[in-house]
Short mmCIF file of N, CA, C and O in Angstrom, two decimals:
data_model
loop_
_atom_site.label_atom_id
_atom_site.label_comp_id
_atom_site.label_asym_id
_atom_site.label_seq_id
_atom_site.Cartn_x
_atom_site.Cartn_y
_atom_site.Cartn_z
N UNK A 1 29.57 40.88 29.24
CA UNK A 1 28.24 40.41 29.54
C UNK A 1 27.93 40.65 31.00
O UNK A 1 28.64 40.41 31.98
N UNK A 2 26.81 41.14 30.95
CA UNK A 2 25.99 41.18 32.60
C UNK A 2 25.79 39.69 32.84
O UNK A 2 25.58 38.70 32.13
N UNK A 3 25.99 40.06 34.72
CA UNK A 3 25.58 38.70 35.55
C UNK A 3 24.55 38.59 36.41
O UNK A 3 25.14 39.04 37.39
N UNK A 4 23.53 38.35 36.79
CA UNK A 4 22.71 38.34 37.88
C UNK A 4 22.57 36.95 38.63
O UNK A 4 22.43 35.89 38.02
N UNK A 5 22.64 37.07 40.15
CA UNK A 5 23.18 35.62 40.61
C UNK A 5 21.76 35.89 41.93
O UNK A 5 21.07 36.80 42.40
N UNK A 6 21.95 34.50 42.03
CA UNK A 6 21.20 33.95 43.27
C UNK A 6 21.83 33.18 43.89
O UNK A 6 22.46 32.21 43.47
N UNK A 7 21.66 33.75 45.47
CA UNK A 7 22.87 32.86 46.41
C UNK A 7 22.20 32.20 47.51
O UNK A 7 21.11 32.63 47.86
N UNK A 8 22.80 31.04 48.20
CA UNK A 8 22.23 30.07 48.74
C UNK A 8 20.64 29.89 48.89
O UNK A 8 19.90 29.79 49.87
N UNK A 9 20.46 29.91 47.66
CA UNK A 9 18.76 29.43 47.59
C UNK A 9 18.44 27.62 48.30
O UNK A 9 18.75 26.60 47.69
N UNK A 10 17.83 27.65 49.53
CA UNK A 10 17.84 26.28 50.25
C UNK A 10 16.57 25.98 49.85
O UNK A 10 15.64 26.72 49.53
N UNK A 11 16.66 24.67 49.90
CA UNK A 11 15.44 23.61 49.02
C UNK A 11 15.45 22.66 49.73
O UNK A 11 16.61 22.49 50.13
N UNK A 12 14.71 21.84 50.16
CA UNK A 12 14.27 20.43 50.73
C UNK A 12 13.78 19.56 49.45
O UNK A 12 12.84 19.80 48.69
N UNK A 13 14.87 18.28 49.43
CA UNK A 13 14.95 17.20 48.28
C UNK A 13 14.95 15.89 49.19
O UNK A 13 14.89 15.82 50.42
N UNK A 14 15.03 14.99 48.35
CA UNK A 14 15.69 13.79 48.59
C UNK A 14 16.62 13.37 47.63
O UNK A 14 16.40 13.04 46.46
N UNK A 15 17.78 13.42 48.29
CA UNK A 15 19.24 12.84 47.58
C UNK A 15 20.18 12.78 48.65
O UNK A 15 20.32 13.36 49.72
N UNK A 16 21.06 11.47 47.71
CA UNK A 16 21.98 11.09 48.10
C UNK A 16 21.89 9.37 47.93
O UNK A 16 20.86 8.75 47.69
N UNK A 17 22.88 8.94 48.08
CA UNK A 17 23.30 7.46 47.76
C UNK A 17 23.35 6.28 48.71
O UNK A 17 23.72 5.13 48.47
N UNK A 18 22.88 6.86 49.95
CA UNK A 18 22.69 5.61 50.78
C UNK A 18 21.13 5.43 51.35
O UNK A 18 20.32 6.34 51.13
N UNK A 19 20.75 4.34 52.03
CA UNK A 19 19.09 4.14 51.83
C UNK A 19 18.94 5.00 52.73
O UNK A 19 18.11 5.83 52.36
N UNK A 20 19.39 5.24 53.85
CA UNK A 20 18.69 6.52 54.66
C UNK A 20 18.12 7.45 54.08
O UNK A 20 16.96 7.86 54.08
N UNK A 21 19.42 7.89 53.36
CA UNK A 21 19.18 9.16 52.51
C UNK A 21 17.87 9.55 51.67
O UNK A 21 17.30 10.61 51.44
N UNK A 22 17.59 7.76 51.20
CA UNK A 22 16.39 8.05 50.12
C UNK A 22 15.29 7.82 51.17
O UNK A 22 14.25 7.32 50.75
N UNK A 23 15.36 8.09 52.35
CA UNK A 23 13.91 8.29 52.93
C UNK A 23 13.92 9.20 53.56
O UNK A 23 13.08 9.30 54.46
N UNK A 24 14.69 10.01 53.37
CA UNK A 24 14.04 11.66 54.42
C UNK A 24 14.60 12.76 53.62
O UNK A 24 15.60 12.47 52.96
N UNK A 25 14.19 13.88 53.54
CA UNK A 25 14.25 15.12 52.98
C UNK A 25 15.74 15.70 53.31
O UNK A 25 16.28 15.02 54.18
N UNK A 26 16.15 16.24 53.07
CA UNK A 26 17.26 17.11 52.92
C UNK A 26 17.34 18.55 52.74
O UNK A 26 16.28 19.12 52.46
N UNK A 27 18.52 19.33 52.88
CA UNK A 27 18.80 20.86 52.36
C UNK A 27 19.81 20.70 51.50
O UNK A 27 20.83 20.06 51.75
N UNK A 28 19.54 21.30 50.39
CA UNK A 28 20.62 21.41 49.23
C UNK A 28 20.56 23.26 49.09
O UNK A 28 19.53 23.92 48.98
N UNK A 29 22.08 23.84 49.13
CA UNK A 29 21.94 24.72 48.95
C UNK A 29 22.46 25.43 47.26
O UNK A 29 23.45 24.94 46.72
N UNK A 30 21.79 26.43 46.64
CA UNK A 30 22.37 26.54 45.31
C UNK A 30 22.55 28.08 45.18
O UNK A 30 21.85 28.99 45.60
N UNK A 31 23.82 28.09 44.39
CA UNK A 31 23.73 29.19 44.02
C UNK A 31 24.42 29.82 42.57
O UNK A 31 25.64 29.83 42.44
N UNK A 32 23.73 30.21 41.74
CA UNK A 32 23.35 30.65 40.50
C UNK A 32 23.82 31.68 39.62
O UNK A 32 23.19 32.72 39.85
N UNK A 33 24.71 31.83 38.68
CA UNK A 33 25.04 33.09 38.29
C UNK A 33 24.85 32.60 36.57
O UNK A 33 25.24 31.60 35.96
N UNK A 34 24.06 33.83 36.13
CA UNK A 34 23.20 33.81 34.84
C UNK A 34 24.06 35.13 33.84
O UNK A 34 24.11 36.21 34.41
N UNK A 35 24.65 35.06 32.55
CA UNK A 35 24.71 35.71 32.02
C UNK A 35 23.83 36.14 31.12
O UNK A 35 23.38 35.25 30.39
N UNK A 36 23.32 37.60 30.88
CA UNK A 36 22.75 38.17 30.36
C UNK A 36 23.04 39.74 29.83
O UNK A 36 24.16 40.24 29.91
N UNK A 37 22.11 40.29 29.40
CA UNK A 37 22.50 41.64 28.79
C UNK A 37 21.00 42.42 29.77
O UNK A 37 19.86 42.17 29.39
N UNK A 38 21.23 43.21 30.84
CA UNK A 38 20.44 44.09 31.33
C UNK A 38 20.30 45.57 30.96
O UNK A 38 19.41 46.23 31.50
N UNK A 39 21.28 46.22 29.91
CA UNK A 39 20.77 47.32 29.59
C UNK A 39 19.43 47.58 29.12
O UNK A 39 18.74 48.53 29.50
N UNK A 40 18.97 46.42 28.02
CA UNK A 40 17.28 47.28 28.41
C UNK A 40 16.76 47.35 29.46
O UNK A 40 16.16 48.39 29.71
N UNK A 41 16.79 46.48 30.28
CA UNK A 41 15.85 47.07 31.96
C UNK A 41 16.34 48.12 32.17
O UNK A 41 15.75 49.20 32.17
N UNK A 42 17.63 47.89 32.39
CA UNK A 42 17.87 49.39 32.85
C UNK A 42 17.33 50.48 32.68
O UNK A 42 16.99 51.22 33.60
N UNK A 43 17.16 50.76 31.23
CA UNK A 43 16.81 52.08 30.54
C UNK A 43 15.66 51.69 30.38
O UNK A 43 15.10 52.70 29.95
N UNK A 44 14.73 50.69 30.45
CA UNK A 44 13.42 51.28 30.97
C UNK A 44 12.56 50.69 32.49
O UNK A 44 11.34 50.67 32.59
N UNK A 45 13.54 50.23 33.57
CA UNK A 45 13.23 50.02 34.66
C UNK A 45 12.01 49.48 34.83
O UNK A 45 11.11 49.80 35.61
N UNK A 46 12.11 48.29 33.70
CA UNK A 46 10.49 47.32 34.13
C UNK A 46 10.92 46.03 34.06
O UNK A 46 11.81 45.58 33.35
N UNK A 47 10.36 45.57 34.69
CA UNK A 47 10.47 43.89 34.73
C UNK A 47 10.43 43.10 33.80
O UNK A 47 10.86 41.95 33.67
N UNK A 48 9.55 44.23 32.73
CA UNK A 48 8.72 43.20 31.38
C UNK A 48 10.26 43.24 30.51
O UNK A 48 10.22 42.54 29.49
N UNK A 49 11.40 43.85 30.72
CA UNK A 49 12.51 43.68 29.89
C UNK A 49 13.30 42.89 30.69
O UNK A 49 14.26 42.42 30.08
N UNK A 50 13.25 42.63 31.73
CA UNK A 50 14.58 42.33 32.97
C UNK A 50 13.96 40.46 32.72
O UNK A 50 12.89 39.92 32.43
N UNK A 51 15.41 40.00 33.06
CA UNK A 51 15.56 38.25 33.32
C UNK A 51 14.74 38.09 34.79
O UNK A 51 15.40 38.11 35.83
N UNK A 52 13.51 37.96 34.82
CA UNK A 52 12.67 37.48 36.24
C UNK A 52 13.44 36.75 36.63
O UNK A 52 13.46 35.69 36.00
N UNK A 53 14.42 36.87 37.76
CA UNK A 53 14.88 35.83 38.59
C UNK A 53 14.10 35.60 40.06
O UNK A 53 14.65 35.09 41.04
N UNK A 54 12.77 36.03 40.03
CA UNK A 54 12.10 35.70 41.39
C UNK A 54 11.28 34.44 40.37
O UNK A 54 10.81 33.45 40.91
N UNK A 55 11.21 34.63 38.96
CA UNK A 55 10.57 33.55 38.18
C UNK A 55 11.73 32.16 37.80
O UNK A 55 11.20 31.20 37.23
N UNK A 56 12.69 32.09 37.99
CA UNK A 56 13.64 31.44 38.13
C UNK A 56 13.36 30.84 39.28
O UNK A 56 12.66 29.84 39.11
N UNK A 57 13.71 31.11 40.66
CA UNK A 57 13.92 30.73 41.47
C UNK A 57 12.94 29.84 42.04
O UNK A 57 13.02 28.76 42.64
N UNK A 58 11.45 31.07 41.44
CA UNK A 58 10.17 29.57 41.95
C UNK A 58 10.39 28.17 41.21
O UNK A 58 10.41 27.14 41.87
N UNK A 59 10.59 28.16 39.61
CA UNK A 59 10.74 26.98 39.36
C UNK A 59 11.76 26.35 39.39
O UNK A 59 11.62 25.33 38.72
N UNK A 60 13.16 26.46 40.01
CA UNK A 60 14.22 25.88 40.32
C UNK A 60 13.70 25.16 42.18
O UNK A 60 13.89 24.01 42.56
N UNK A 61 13.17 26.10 42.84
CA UNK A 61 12.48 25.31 44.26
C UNK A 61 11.32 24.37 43.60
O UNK A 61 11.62 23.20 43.79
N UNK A 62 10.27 24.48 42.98
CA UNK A 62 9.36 23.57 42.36
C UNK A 62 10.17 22.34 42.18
O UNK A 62 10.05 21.35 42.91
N UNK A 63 11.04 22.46 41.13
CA UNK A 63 11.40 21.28 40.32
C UNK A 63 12.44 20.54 41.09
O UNK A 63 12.75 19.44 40.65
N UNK A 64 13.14 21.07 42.40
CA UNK A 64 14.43 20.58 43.30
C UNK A 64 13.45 20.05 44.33
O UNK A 64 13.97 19.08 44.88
N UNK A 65 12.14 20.32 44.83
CA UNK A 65 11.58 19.87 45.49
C UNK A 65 10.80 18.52 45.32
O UNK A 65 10.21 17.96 46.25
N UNK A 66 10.87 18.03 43.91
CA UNK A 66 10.00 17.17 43.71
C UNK A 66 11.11 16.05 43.28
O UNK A 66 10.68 14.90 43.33
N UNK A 67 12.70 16.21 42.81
CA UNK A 67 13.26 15.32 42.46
C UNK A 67 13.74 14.25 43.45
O UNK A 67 13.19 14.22 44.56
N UNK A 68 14.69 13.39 43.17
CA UNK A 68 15.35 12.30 44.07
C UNK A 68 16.67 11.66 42.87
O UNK A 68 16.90 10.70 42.14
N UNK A 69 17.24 12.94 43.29
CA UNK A 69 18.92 12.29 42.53
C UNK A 69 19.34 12.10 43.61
O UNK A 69 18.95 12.48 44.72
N UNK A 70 20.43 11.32 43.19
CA UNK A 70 21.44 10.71 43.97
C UNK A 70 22.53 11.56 43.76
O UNK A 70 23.03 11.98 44.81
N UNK A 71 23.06 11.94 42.72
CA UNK A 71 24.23 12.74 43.09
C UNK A 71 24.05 14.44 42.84
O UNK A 71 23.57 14.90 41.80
N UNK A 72 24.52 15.23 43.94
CA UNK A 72 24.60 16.82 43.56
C UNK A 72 25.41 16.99 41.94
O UNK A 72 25.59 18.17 41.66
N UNK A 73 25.82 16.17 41.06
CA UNK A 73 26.09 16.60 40.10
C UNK A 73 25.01 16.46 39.19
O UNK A 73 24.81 17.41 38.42
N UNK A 74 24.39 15.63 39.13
CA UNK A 74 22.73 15.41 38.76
C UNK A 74 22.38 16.83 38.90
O UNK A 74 22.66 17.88 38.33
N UNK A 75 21.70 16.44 39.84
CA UNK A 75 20.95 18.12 39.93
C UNK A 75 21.54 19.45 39.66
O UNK A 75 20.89 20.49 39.65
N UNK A 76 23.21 19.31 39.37
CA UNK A 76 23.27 20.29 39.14
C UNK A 76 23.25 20.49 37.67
O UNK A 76 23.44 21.63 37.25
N UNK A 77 23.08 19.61 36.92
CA UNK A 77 23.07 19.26 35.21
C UNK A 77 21.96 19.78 34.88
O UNK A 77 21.80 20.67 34.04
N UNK A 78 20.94 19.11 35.70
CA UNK A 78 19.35 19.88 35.50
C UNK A 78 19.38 21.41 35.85
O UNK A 78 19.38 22.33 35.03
N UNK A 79 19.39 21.47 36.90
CA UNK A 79 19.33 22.79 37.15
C UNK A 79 19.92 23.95 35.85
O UNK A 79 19.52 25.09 35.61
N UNK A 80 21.04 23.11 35.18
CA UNK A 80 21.65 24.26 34.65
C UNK A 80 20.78 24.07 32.92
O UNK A 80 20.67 25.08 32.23
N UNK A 81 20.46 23.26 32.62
CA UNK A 81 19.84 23.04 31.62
C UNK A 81 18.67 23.43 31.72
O UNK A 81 18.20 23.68 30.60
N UNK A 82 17.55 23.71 33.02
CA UNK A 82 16.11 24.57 33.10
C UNK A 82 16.70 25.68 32.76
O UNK A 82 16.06 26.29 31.90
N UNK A 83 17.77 26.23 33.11
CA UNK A 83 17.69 27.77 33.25
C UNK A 83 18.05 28.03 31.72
O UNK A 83 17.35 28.98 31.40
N UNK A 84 18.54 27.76 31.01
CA UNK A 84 19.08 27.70 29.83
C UNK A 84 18.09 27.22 28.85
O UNK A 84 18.03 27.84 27.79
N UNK A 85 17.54 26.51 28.99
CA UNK A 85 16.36 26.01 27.99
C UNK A 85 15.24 27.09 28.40
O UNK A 85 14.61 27.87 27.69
N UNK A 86 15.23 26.94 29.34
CA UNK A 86 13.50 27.85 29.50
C UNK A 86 13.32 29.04 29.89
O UNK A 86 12.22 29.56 30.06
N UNK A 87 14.79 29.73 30.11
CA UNK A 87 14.72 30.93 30.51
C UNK A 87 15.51 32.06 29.15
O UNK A 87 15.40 33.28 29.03
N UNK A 88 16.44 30.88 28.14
CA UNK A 88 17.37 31.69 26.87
C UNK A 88 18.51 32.03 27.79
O UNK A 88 19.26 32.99 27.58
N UNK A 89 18.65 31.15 28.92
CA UNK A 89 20.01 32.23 29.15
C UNK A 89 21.56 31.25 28.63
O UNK A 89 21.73 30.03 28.76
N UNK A 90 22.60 32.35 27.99
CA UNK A 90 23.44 32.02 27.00
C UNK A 90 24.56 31.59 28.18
O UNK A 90 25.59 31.23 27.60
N UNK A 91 24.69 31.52 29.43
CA UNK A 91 25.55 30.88 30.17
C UNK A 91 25.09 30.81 31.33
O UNK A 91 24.40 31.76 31.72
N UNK A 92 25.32 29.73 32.16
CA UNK A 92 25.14 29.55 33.59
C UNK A 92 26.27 28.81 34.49
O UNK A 92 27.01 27.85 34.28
N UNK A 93 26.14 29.42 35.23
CA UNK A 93 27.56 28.80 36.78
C UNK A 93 26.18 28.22 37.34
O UNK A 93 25.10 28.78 37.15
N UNK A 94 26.36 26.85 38.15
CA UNK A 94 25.37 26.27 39.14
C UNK A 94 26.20 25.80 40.49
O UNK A 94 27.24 25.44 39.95
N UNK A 95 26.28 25.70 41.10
CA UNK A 95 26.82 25.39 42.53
C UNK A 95 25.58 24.25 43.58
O UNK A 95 24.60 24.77 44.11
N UNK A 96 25.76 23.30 43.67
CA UNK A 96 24.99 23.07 44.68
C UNK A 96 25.98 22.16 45.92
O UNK A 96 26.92 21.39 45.75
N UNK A 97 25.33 22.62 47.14
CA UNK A 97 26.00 21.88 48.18
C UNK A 97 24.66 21.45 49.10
O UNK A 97 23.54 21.95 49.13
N UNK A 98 25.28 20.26 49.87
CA UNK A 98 24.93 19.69 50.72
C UNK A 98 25.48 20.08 52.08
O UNK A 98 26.43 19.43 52.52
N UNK A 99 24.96 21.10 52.80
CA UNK A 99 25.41 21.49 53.95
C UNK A 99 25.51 20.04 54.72
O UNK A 99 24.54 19.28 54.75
N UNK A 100 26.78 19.73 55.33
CA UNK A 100 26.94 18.50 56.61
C UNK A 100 26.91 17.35 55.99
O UNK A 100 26.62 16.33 56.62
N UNK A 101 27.13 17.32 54.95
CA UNK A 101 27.21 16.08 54.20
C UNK A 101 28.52 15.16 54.71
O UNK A 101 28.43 13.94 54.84
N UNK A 102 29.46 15.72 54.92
CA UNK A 102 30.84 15.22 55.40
C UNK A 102 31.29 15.57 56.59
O UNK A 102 31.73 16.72 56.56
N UNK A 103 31.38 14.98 57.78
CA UNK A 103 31.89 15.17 59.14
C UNK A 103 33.08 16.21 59.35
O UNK A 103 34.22 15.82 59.10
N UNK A 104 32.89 17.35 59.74
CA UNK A 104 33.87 18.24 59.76
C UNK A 104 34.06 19.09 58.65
O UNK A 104 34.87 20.00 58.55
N UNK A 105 33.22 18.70 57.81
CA UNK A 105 33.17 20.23 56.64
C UNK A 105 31.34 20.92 57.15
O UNK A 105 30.28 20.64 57.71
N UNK A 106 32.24 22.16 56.28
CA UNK A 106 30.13 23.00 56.38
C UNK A 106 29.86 22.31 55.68
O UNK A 106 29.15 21.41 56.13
N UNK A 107 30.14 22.24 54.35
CA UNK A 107 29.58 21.58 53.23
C UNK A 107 30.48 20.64 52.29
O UNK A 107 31.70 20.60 52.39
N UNK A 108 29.52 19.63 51.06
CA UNK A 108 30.30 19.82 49.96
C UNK A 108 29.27 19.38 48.96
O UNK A 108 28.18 18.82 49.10
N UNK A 109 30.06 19.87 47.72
CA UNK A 109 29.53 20.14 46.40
C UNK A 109 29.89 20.29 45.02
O UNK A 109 31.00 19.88 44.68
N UNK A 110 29.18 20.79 44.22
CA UNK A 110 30.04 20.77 42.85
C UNK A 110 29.60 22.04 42.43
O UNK A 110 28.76 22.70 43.03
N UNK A 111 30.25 22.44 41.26
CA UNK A 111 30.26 23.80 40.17
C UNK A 111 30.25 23.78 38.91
O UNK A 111 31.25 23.72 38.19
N UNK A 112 29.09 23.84 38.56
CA UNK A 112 29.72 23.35 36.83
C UNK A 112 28.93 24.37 35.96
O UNK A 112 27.72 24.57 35.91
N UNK A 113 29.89 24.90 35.35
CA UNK A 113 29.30 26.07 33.85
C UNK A 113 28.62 25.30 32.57
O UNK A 113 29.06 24.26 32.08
N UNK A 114 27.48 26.00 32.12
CA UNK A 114 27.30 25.15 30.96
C UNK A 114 26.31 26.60 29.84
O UNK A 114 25.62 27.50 30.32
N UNK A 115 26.55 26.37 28.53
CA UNK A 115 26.15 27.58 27.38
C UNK A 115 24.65 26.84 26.74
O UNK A 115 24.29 25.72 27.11
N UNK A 116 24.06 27.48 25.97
CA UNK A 116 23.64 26.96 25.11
C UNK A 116 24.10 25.73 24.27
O UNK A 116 23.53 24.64 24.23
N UNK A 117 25.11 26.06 23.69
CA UNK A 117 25.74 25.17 22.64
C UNK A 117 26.04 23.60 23.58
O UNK A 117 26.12 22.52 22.98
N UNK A 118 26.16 23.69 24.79
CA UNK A 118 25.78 22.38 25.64
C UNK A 118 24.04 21.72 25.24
O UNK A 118 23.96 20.51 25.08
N UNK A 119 23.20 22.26 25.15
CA UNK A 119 21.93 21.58 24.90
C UNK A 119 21.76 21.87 23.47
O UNK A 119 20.74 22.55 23.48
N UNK A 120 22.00 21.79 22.69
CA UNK A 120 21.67 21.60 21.39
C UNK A 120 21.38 20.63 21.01
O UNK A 120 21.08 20.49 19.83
#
């Protein structure tokens, strides 16, 4: 199976678990790897066959911009369930981190794969 990924896509949210947190915006960074089958684009080099991932990405910033989870595993449940419900795609990797979340790391975060046969 083909993969097409999106990497550190940054978003301004509100999350996290302490009251600060739930009053000021944040950067969550994500990044995305979608299985699919691209030989038809290929062989006919149009969009109208290819997985729009510039159409992905607007509504993954839309919908990360308007939430307020508390935990990056949250969002990363959603995240992986838009792409899968509304896009048909038969597997997804999601990654999201919180750059500076922890004193002395860049980041931290979670990873979690999920298929179809997860939202049924």
């Amino acid at each position: 199976m083909d993969r097409i990924f999106l990497r550190d896509l940054k978003v301004e949210t509100v999350i996290g678990i302490f009251e600060w947190e739930r009053r000021v915006r944040q950067i969550v960074s994500l990044d995305v790897e979608l299985a699919t089958d691209v030989r038809g684009a290929a062989r006919a080099d149009s969009i109208d066959n290819a997985l729009n991932y510039k159409q992905i990405a607007k509504r993954l910033t839309a919908f990360i911009g308007e939430t307020k989870f508390q935990l990056v595993e949250s969002l990363a449940e959603a995240v992986a369930r838009i792409i899968v419900t509304e896009f048909s795609v038969a597997w997804v990797r999601v990654s999201v981190a919180k750059p500076g979340a922890i004193e002395g790391s860049r980041e931290v975060g979670v990873t979690i794969e999920r298929t179809t046969a997860d939202y049924r």
